[in-house]
XYZ file of C-alpha atoms in Angstrom:
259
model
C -27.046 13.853 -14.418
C -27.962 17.509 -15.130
C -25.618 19.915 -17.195
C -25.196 22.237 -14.592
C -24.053 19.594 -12.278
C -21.752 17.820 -14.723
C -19.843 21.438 -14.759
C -20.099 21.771 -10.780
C -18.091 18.444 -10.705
C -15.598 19.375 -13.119
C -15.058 22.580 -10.929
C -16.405 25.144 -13.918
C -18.128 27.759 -11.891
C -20.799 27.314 -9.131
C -23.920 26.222 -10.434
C -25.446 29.357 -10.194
C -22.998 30.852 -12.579
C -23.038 27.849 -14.754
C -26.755 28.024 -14.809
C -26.709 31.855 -16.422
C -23.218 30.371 -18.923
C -25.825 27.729 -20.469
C -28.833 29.978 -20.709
C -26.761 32.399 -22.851
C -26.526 29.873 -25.179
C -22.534 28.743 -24.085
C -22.664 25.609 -23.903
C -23.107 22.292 -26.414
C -23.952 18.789 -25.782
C -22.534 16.116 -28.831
C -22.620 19.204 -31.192
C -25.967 20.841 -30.355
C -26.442 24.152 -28.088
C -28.491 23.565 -25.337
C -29.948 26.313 -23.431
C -31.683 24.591 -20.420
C -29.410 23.805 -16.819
C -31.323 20.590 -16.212
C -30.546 19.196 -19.754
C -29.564 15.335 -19.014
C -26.361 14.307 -19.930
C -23.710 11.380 -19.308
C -20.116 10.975 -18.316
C -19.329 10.400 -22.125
C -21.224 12.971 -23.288
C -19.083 15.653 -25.808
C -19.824 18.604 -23.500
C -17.955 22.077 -24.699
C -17.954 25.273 -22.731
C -17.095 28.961 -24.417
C -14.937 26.696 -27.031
C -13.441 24.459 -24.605
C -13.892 20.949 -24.306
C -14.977 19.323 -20.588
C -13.903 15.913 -20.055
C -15.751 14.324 -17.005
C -13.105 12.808 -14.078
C -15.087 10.146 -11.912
C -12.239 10.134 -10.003
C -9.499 12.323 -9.029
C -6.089 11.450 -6.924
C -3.646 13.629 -6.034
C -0.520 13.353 -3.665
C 0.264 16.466 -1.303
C 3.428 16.258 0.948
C 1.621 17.605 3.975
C 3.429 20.460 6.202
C 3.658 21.014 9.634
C 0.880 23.145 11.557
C -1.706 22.059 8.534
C -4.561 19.639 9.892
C -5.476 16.836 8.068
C -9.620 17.624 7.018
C -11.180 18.953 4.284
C -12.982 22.517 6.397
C -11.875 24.059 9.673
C -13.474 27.797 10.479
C -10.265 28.304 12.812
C -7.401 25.971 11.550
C -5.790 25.743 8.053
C -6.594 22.237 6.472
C -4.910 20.413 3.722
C -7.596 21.127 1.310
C -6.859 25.470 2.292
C -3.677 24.280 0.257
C -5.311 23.333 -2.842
C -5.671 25.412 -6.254
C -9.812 25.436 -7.336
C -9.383 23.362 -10.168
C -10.616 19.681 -8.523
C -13.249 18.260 -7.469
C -15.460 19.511 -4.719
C -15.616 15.540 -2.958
C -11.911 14.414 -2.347
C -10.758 14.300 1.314
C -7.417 13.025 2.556
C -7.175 9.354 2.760
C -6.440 8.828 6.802
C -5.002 11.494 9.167
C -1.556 12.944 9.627
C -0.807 14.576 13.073
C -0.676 18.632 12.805
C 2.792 18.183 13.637
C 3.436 15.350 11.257
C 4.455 15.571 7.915
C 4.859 14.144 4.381
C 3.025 11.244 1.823
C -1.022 12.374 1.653
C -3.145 10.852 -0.363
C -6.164 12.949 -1.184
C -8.600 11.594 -3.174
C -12.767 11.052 -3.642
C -12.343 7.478 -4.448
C -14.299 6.279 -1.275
C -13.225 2.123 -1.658
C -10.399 3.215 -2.263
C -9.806 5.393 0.861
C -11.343 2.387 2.575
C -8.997 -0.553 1.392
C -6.076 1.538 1.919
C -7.207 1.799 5.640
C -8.538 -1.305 6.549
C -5.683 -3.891 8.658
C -7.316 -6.548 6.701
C -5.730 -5.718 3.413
C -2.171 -5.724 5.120
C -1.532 -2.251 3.478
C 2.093 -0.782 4.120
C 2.275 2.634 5.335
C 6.553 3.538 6.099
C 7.455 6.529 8.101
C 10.678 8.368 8.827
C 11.200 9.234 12.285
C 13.452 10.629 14.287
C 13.415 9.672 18.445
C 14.704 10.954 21.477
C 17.146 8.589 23.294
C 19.110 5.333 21.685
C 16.835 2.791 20.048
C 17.963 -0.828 20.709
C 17.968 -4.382 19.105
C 15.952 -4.950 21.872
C 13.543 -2.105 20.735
C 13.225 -3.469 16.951
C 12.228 -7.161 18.587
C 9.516 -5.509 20.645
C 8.348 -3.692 17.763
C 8.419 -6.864 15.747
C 6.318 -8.983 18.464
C 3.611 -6.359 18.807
C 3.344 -3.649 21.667
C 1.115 -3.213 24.050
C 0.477 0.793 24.059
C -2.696 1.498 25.670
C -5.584 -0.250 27.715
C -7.761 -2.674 24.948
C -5.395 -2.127 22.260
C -1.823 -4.112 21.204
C -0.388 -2.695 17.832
C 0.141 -5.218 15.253
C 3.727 -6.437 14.464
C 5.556 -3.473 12.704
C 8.999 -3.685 10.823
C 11.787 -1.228 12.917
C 14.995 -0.303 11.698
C 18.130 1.570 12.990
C 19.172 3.815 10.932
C 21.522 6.158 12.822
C 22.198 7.337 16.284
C 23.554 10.568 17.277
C 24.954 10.337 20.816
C 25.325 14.857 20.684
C 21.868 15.784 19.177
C 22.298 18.347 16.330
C 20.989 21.433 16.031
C 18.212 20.251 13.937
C 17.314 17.678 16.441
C 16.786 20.843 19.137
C 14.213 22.626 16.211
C 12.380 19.058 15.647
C 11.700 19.004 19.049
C 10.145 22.626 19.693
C 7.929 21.437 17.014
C 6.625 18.573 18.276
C 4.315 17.535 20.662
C 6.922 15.578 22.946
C 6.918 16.298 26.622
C 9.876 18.394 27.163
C 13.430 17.298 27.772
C 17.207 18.645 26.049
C 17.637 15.425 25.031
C 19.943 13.848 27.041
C 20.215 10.295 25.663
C 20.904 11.376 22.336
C 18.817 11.057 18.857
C 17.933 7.577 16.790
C 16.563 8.207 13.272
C 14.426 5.215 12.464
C 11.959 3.863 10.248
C 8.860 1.780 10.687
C 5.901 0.295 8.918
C 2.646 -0.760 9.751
C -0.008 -2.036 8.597
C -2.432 0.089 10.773
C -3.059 3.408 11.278
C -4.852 4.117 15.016
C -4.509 7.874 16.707
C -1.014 8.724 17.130
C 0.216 5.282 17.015
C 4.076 5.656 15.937
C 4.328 8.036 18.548
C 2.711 5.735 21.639
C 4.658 2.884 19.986
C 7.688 4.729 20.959
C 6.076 6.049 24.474
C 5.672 2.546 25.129
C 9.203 1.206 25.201
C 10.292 5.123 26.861
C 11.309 7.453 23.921
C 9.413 10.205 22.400
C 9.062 10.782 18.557
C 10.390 14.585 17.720
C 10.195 14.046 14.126
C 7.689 11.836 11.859
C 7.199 11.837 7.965
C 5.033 9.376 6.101
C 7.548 8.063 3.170
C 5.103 5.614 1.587
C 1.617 4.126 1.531
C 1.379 0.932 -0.294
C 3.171 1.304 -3.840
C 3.020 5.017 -3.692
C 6.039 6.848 -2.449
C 6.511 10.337 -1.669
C 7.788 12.351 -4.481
C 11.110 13.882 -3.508
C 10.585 16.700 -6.023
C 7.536 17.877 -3.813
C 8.146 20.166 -1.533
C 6.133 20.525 1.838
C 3.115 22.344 0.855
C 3.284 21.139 -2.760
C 1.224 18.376 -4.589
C 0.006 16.560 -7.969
C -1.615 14.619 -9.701
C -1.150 10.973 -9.715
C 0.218 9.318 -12.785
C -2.170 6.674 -14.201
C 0.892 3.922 -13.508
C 0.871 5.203 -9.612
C -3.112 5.093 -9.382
C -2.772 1.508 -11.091
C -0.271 0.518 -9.181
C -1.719 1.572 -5.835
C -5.055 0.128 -6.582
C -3.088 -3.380 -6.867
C -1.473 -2.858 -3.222
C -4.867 -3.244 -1.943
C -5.998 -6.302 -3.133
C-alpha cells in the first residue's frame, strides 16, 4: 500500500497532512528517509514518524458498554452514535458488530473485522448473546417453557428456542423500576402487576426481538442490557459510555465461540 495510506489507517493525520509530514523529510521506511507519499510499503515494514515508531493493526476490537439515548451506527448528522463516543486514535473502518436499541444498553462489540462481525451474527454458528432485563408484570414457569419451545412474535417469523430465567420478582415496583420505565419505549402503564428481572439468551438477534418476545406472552421490557456475546462478557469496570481494547486472550477466545 502507499505510505500515506499506511499512516491514514493507523489514524496519524489525514492524508493530506501526512502527505506534507513525509515530504519534509519525517518519515523512514526500514531505516531510510523517504520523501515521496506514494512510496510502497507493507504491513511489516519498520515505518517511523517524527521519532516514533508505527506498528500497522489489521485489525482492531474494542468493547464499549453502550448508554442509553446513543444509536448504534458509525455517522448520524442529527443523532449521537456510538462511534461520537470514541477518542481519534483507531481505525477509520470499525463499526459496531449488530445493533443495540437507543434505549438499550451494555456489551458492544465494535470492531473492522468484517468475518468476524459476520460469524458472530449468523444463527448458524449458534452464537450466545445473554441479556439482563427487567419486565413489567410476573414472569411464570409457564413463561420460561414458552420461551424454551420457541415463540411465535410476528407474522413469518417464530424466534428460535431461547434459555429464560427468573431471577426476582418485585410484587411493589421500586423506584428504579418507575425511572426504567420513562426510559423506555414500553407503552405506558404504573405497573400494576409488579416487576420480574430476568435473563435470556439467544442465539439470534432480529429487530427488537427480546422486547416482542416479551410482547408476545403480554409483558413489556422496561429495562434491557446485553451481558455477554459469545465468550466475551461485559467488563464490570466499564462504565456506560466507557470502552477498551480487547485483550489478545478475549479476541482469541471470542474468535473460538464462532466456530
Amino acid at each position: 500500500m502507499r505510505l500515506d495510506k499506511f499512516l491514514a489507517d493507523m489514524n496519524q493525520g489525514t492524508r493530506k497532512e501526512l502527505k506534507q509530514l513525509i515530504r519534509k523529510g519525517l518519515v523512514t521506511v526500514d531505516g531510510v528517509t523517504v520523501k515521496d507519499p506514494g512510496t510502497a510499503v507493507t504491513k511489516t515494514s519498520d515505518i517511523v514518524l517524527a521519532g516514533i515508531p508505527v506498528v500497522y493493526n489489521e485489525y482492531e476490537y474494542y468493547m464499549m458498554n453502550k448508554p442509553r439515548g446513543v444509536i448504534t451506527a458509525t455517522e448520524d448528522a442529527r443523532q449521537e452514535t456510538v462511534l461520537d463516543l470514541m477518542a481519534g486514535e483507531h481505525r477509520k473502518d470499525i463499526s459496531p458488530v449488530g445493533r443495540l436499541d437507543k434505549d438499550t444498553v451494555g456489551l458492544l462489540l465494535i470492531t473492522n473485522d468484517g468475518q468476524l462481525n459476520h460469524q458472530l451474527l449468523s444463527p448458524k454458528h449458534h452464537v450466545d448473546k445473554e441479556y439482563l432485563a427487567r419486565v413489567s408484570g410476573k414472569v411464570t414457569e409457564n413463561d420460561v417453557k414458552a420461551f424454551a419451545r420457541g415463540l411465535f412474535i410476528e407474522e413469518g417469523f417464530r424466534a428460535l428456542p431461547a434459555q429464560l430465567k427468573i431471577q426476582a420478582y418485585r410484587e411493589i415496583p421500586a423506584e428504579a423500576d418507575f425511572r426504567d420505565l420513562a426510559m423506555s419505549n414500553a407503552p405506558g402503564q404504573d405497573l400494576p402487576d409488579g416487576v420480574t428481572e430476568i435473563t435470556v439468551v439467544i442465539q439470534e438477534g432480529k429487530y427488537h426481538q427480546i422486547k416482542k418476545m416479551f410482547h408476545a406472552i403480554g409483558k413489556e421490557v422496561i429495562y434491557l442490557q446485553r451481558i455477554r456475546m459469545g465468550s466475551l462478557e461485559l467488563d464490570p469496570n466499564l462504565q456506560e459510555g466507557q470502552y477498551r481494547k480487547l485483550t489478545d486472550e478475549e479476541i482469541r477466545l471470542l474468535k473460538q465461540s464462532r466456530e
